XYZ file of C-alpha atoms in Angstrom:
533
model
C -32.038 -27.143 0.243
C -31.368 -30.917 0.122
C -30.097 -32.707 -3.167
C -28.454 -36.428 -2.904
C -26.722 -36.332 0.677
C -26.102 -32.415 0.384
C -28.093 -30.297 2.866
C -27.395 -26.638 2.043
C -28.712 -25.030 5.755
C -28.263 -21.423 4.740
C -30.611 -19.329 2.170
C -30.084 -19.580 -1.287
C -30.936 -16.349 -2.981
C -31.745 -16.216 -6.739
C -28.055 -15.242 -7.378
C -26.491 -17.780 -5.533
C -29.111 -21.055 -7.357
C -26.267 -21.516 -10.299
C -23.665 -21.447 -8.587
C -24.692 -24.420 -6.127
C -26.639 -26.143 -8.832
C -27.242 -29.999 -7.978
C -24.073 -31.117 -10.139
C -21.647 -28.620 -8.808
C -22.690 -29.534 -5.186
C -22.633 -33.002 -6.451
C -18.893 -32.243 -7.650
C -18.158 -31.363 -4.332
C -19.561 -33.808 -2.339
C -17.579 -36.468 -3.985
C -14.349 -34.745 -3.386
C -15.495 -34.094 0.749
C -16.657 -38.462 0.394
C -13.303 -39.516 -0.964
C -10.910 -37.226 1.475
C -12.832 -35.863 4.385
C -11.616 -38.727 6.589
C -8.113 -37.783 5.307
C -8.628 -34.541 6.267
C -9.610 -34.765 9.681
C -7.119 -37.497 10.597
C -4.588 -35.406 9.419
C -5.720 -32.610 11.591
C -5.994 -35.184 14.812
C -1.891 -35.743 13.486
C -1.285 -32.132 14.093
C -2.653 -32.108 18.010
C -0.805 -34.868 18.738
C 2.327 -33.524 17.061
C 1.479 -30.625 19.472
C 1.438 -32.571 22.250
C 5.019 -33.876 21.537
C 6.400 -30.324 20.820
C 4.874 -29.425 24.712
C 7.309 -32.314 25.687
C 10.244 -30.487 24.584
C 10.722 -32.010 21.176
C 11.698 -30.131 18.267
C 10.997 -30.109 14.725
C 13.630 -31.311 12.479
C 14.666 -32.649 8.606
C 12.540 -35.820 8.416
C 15.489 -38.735 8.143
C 12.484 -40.559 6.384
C 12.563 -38.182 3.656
C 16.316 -37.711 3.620
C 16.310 -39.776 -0.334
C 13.994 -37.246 -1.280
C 16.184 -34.035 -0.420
C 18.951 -35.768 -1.493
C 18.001 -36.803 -5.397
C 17.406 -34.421 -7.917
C 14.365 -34.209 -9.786
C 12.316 -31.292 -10.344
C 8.583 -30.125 -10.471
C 6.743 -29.776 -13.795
C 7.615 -26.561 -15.174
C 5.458 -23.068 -14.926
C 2.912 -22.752 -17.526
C 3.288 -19.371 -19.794
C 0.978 -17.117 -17.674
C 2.710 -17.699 -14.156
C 6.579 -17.617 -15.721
C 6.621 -14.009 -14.656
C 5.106 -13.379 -10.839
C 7.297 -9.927 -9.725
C 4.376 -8.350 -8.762
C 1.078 -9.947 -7.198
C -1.442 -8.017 -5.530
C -3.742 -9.880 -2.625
C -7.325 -9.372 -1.431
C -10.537 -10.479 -0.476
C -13.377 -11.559 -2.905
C -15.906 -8.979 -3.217
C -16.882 -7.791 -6.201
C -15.337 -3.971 -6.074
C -11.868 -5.545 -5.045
C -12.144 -8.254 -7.492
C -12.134 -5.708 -10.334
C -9.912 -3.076 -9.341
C -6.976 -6.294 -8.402
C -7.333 -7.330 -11.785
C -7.283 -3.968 -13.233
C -4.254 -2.888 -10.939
C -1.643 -3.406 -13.134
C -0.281 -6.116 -10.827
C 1.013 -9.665 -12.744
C -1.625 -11.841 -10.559
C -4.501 -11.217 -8.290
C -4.266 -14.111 -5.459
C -8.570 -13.575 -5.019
C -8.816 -14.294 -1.161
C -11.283 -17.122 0.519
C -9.162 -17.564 3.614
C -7.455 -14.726 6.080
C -8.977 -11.428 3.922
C -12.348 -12.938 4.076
C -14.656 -13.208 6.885
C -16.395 -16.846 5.890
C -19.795 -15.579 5.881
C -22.509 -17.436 4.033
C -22.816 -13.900 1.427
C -18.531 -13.714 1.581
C -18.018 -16.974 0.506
C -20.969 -17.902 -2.164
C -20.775 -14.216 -3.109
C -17.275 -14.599 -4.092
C -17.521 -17.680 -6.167
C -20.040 -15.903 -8.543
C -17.949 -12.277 -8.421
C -15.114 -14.654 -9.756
C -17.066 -17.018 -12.066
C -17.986 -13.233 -13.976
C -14.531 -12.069 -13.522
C -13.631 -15.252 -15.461
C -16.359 -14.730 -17.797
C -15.301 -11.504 -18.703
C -18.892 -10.149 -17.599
C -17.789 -8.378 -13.971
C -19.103 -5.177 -13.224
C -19.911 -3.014 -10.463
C -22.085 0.048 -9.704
C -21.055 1.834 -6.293
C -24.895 2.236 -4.722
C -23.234 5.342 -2.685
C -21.878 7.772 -5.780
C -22.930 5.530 -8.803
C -19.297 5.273 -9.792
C -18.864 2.185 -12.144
C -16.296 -0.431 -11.846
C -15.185 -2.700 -15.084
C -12.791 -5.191 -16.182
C -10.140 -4.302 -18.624
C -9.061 -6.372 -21.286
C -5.546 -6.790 -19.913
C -5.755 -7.932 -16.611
C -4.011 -9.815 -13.792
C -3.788 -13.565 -14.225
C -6.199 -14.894 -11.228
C -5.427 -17.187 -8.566
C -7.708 -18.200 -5.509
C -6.866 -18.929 -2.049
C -9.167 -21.176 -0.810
C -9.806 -21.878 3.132
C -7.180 -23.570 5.004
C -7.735 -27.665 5.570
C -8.448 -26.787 9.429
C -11.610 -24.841 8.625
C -15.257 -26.273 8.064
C -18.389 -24.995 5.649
C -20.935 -25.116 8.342
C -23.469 -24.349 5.848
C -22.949 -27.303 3.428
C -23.562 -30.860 4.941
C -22.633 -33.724 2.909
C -24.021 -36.899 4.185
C -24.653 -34.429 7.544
C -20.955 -33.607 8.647
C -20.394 -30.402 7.389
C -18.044 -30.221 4.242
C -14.176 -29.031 4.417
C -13.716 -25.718 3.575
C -11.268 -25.755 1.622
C -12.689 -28.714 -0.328
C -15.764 -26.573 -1.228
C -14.024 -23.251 -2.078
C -11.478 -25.210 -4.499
C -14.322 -27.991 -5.852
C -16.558 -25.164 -6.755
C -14.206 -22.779 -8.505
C -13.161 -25.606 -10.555
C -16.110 -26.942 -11.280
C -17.176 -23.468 -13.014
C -14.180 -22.131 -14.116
C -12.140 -24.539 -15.435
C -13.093 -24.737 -18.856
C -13.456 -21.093 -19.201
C -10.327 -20.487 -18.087
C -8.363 -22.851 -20.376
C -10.385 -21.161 -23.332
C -9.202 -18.191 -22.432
C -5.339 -19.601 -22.550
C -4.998 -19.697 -18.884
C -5.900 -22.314 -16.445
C -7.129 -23.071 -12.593
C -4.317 -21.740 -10.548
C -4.453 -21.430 -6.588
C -2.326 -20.857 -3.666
C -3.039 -23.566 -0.764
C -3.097 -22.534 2.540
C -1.503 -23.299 6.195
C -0.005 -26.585 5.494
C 1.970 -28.136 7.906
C 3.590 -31.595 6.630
C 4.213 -33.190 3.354
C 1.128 -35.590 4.268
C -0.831 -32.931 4.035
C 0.519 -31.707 0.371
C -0.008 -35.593 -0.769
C -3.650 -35.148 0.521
C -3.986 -31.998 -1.769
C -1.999 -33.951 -4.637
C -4.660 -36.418 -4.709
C -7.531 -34.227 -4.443
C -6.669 -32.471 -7.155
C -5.665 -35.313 -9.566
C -8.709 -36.910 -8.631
C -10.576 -33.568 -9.876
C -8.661 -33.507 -12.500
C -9.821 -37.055 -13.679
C -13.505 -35.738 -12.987
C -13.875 -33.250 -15.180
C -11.491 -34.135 -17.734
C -8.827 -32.133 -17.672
C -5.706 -33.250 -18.217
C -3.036 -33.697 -15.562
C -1.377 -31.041 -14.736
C -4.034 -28.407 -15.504
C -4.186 -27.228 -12.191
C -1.899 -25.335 -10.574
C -0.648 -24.105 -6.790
C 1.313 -22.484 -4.974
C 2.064 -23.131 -1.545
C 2.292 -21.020 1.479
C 5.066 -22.402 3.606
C 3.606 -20.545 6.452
C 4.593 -22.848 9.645
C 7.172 -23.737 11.143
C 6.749 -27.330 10.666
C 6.445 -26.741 6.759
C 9.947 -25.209 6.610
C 11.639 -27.927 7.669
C 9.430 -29.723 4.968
C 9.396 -27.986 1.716
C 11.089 -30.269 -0.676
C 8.720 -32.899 0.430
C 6.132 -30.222 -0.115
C 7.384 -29.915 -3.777
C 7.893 -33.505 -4.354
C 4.315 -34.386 -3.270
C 3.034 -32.019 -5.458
C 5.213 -31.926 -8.135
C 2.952 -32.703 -10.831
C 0.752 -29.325 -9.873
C 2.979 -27.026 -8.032
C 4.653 -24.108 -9.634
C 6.107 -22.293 -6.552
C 6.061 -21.628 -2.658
C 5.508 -18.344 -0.798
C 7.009 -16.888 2.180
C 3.979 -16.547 4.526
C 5.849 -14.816 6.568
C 3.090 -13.370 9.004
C 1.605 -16.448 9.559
C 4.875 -17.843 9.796
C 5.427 -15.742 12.944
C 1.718 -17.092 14.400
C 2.777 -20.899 14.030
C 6.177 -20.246 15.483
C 4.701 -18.314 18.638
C 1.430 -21.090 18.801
C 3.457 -24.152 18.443
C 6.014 -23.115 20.932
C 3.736 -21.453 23.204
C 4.087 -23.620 25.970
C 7.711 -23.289 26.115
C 9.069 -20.772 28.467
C 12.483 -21.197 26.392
C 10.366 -19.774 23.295
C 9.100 -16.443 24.470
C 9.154 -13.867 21.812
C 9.587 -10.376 21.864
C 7.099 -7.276 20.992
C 5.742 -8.273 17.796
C 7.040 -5.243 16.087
C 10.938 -6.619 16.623
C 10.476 -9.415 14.972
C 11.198 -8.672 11.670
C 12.442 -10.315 8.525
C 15.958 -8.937 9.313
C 15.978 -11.369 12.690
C 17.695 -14.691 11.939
C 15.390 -17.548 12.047
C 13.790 -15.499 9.368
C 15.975 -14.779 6.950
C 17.157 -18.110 6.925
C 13.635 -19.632 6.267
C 13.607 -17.114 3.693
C 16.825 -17.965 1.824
C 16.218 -21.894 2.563
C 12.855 -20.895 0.638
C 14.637 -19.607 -2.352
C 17.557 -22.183 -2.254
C 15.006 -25.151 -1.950
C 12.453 -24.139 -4.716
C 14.863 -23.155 -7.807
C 16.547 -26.250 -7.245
C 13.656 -28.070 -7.709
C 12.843 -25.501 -10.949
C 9.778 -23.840 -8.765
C 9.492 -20.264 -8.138
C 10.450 -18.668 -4.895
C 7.927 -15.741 -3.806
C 8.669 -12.897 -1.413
C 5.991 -11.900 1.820
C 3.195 -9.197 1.708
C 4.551 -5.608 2.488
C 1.319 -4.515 4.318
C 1.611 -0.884 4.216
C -0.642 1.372 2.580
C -0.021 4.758 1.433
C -0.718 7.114 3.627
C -2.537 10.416 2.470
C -2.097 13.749 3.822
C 1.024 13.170 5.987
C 3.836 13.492 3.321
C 6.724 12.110 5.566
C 4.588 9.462 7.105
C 4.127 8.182 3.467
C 7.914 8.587 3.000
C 8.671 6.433 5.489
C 6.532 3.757 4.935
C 7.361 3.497 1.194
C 11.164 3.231 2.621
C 10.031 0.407 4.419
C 8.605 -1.282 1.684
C 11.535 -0.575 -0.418
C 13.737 -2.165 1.435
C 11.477 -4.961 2.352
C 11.662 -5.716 -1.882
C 15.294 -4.820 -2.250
C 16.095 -7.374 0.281
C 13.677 -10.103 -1.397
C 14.764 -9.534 -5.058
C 18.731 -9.550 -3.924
C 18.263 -13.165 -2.201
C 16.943 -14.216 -5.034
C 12.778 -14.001 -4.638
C 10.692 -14.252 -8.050
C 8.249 -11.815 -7.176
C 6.585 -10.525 -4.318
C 3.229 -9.629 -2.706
C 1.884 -5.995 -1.856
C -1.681 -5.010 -0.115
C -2.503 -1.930 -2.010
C -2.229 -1.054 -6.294
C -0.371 1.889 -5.036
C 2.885 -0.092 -4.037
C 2.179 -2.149 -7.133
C 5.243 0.427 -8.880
C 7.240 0.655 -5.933
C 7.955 -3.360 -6.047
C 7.937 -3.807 -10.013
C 10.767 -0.824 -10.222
C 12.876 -2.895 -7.326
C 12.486 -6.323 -9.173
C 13.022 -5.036 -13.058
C 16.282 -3.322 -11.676
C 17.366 -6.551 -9.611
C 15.635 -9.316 -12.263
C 16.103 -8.445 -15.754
C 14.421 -11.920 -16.685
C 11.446 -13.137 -15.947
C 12.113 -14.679 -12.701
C 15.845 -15.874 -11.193
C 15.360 -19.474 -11.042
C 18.623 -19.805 -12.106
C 19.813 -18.101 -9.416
C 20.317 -21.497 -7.100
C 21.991 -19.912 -4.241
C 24.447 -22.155 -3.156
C 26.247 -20.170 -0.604
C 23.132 -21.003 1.720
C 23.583 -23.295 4.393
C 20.677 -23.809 7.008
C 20.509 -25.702 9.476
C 17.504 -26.634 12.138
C 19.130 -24.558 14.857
C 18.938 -21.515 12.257
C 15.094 -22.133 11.822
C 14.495 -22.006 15.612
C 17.513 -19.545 16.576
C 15.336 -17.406 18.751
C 14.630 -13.464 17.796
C 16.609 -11.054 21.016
C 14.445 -7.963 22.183
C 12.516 -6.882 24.496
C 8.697 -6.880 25.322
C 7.063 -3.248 26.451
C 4.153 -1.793 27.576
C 3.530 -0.180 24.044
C 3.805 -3.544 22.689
C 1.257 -5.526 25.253
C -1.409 -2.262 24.606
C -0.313 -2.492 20.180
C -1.518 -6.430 20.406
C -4.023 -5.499 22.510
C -5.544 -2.500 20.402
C -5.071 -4.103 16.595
C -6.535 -7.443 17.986
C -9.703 -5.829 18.877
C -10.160 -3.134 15.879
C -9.452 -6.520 13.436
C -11.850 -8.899 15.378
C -14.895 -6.495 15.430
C -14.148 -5.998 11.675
C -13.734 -9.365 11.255
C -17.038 -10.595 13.043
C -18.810 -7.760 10.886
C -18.079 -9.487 7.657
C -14.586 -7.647 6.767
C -11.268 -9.697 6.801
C -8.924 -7.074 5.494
C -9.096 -4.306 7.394
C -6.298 -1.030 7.304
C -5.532 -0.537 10.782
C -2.574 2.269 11.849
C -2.143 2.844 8.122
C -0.846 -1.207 7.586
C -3.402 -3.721 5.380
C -3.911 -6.665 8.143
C -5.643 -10.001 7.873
C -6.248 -12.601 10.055
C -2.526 -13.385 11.119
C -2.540 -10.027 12.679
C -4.994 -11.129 15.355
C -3.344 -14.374 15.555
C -0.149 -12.985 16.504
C -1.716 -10.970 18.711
C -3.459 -13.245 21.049
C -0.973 -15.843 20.909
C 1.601 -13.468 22.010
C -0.779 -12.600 24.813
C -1.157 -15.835 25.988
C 2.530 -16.627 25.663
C 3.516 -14.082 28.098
C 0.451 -14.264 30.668
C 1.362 -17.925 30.904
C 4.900 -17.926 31.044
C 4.785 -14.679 33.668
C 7.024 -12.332 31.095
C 8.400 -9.310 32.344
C 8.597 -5.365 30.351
C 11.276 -3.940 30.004
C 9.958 -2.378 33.303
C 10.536 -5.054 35.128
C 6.444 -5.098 35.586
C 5.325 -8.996 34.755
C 2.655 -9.503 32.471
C -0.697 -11.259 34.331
C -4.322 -11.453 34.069
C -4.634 -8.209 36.021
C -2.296 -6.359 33.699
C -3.581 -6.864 30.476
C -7.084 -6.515 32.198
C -6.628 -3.089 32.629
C -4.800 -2.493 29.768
C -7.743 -4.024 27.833
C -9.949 -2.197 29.417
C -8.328 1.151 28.509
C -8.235 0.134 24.900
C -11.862 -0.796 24.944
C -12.813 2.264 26.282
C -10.373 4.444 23.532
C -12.368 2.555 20.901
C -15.784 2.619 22.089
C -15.283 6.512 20.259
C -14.037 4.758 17.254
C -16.231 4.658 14.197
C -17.073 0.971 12.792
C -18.373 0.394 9.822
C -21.481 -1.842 9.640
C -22.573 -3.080 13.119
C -20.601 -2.709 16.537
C -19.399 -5.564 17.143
C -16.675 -4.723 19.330
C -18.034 -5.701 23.175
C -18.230 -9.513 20.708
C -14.810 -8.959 19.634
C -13.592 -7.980 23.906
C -15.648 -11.001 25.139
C -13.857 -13.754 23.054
C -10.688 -11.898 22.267
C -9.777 -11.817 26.146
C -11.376 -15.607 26.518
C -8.456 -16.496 23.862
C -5.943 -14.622 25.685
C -6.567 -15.807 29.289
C -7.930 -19.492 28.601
C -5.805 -22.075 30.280
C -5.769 -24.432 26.986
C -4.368 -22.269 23.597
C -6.808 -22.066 20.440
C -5.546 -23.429 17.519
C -7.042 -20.657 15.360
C -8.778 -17.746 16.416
C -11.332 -17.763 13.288
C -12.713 -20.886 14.453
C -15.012 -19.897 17.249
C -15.362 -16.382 15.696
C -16.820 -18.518 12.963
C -19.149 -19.651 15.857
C -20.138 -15.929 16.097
C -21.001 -15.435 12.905
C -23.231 -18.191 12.628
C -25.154 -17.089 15.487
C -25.609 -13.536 14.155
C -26.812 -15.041 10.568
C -29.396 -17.264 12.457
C -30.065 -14.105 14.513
C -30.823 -12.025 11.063
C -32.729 -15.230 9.555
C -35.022 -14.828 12.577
């Protein structure tokens, strides 16, 4: 399909026609024409600031912003349907999970383009028309297995979209033949059928940006939107984000953040799994930056509590809201003390959140939806705690890279190991969110995992065993955890020997991947041409 510069490679069924209608593609062709460049020079920015990090430099506070942190101005206050965020639910964008989010009793829905989804061609145009009916009003859905039916209610969630981080491409949508960002596409086209809709129905556009990592790349978003704005004549300040500060780099940057996209933003969100990826990744090289077993670092270690505090302090200064991290568990059924203790851990993980000061939080599954509203009514009688400015918080750059003490174990290498692979087979068979060992993972799981991996295999880290962690070790641990899963049962295709192949290339490749989804992407493409054939 080819319309004015826009070459549409993949099928376009009969469902899909409206939805990438000429003027809509049109729409987002002249967002991808007016900031693509941007976009890509600002991701050739972030592999050189790579390279200087490798040299042994460190992120700081910009002195070049230093006016900026130091004035006081604010960002446009919340609209009416985002002043009260205490609970919001996360997922990907089928239809099933669309309507039960929305129906789960949670305050928002963020609807999921980026780490829940798996960007096939079906995931991603799929999920612009399951949202364009859950807009409508018209969403429904008829299980093909039992023929139970799925509905919207009339009070629901208020809907916000994640769409793909600015690193990722739409292979399948080439304007003027480069293929089109991502993001660009996922945001251009909600907007472009949504909009209107939404504002009818007293709400608006609202979306949570993904995996930013300097203020140059919230200005880029800043004018994209205004520009979209201006397009289809909405007036400024329509839409609305929210911004993951989910890297390290973006820590040390959030009142730029803010200030960039002051007009538009409404809060930031403690990415906090993520977080943990970008700290390992963009210290990887640094033998001084070698992190423990993954399951030690936890939100109770310092370098993240103070990002978390610095979140809160930052953001109600500036009159934005402050939101707490996903608690990933998921009850468990059938094991009444395992249940118990994970709901303890969630607890706390909320208690701690609402008492620094947090406006709301994130959970994986409706049934911790109660669990984190009862913890933030008792601890935030209001709305949100915005004027809760915390003051007492002083942090400092050495806080944000004070290093996490533990150890690293055998249990840990084979836990990497093991969720890596169970996620990536899911993930190249179309499923993004995936419950693995009773916790709700996306993408960052994996990331964490291989980066971790690769930290230690280069760097020649030791168990607690005093055994050092090479090539041949996590060899045969990988092939022991192959084997253990060959007996597990996948939904969909097998597509774990795929998911070995490139998960070990990741692990033992001289050079680090930025991001793990990009050749899996690669993967995915080939098996759609392969079912095309």
């Amino acid at each position: 399909m080819q319309h004015a510069g826009v070459t549409v490679t993949a099928n376009v069924s009969p469902d899909m026609a409206d939805i990438l209608g000429p003027d809509a593609l049109g729409f987002v062709a002249e967002v991808e024409r007016k900031f693509g460049a941007r976009r890509r020079d600002l991701m050739a920015a972030r592999a050189a600031y790579q390279k200087r990090l490798d040299g042994g430099e460190l992120p700081l506070f910009l002195p070049e912003t230093a006016d900026i942190r130091n004035r006081d101005w604010t960002v446009r206050p919340a609209p009416s349907p985002l002043l009260k965020r205490a609970v919001e639910i996360t997922g990907p964008v089928d239809r099933k999970m669309v309507i039960n989010a929305l129906n789960s009793g949670a305050d928002c829905f963020m609807a999921d383009f980026e780490d829940s989804s798996t960007p096939t061609w079906d995931n991603m145009v799929g999920g612009q028309i399951n949202l364009r009916d859950a807009v409508a009003g018209t969403i429904s859905f008829t299980n093909p297995a039992n023929g139970k039916q799925y509905a919207l209610n009339d009070d629901h969630a208020v809907l916000l979209v994640r769409p793909r981080g600015l690193h990722m491409e739409e292979k399948h949508v080439l304007v003027d033949g480069k293929p089109v960002s991502a993001g660009f596409f996922d945001f251009a086209l909600f907007l472009w059928h949504n909009a209107k809709t939404q504002l009818a129905n007293g709400v608006g556009p609202y979306f949570y940006l993904p995996k930013m990592e300097h203020h140059l790349e919230a200005r880029l978003w800043e004018e994209v939107i205004a520009f979209a704005e201006d397009e289809l004549d909405l007036e400024r300040g329509t839409v609305r984000v929210t911004v993951l500060i989910e890297t390290i780099t973006a820590a040390f940057q959030m009142d730029e953040i803010l200030y960039e996209l002051r007009d538009h933003i409404v809060g930031l969100n403690c990415g906090r799994w993520d977080y943990i990826f970008n700290f390992i990744k963009r210290f990887a090289r640094r033998a001084d930056f070698v992190l423990p077993d993954r399951a030690q670092v936890g939100m109770d270690q310092h370098f993240l509590t103070s990002y978390s505090q610095l979140l809160v302090q930052t953001c109600h200064k500036r009159g934005a809201h402050a939101m707490g991290g996903m608690a990933a568990q998921i009850p468990i059924k059938n094991d009444e003390a395992a249940n118990a203790a994970a709901v303890a851990k969630v607890r706390a993980d909320k208690e701690r959140e609402a008492k620094n000061g947090h406006d709301g939080t994130w959970v994986a599954h409706p049934g911790l939806i109660p669990v984190a509203r009862e913890i933030f009514d008792a601890h935030m009688p209001g709305q949100n705690q915005l004027d809760t400015l915390r003051k007492d918080v002083q942090v400092t750059a050495e806080d944000l890279l004070k290093l996490p003490k533990g150890t690293i174990t055998e249990a840990g290498v084979r836990g990497n190991i093991n969720v890596g692979l169970m996620y990536l087979a899911a993930w190249l068979d179309g499923m993004g969110c995936v419950p693995i060992h009773n916790l709700m993972e996306d993408a960052a799981t994996a990331e964490i995992s291989r980066t971790q991996l690769w930290q230690w295999r280069t760097h020649g880290a030791a168990l607690d065993d005093g055994r050092i962690i090479n090539e041949a070790l996590i060899d045969a641990f990988m092939g022991e955890e192959v084997a253990a899963l060959k007996d597990v049962a996948f939904t969909g295709r097998n597509r774990l020997e795929d998911a070995a192949a490139l998960f070990r290339c990741m692990v033992m490749d001289d050079e680090l991947e930025e991001f793990l989804t990009r050749p899996a992407y690669e993967l995915v493409l080939d098996y759609e041409l392969a079912d095309a054939a």
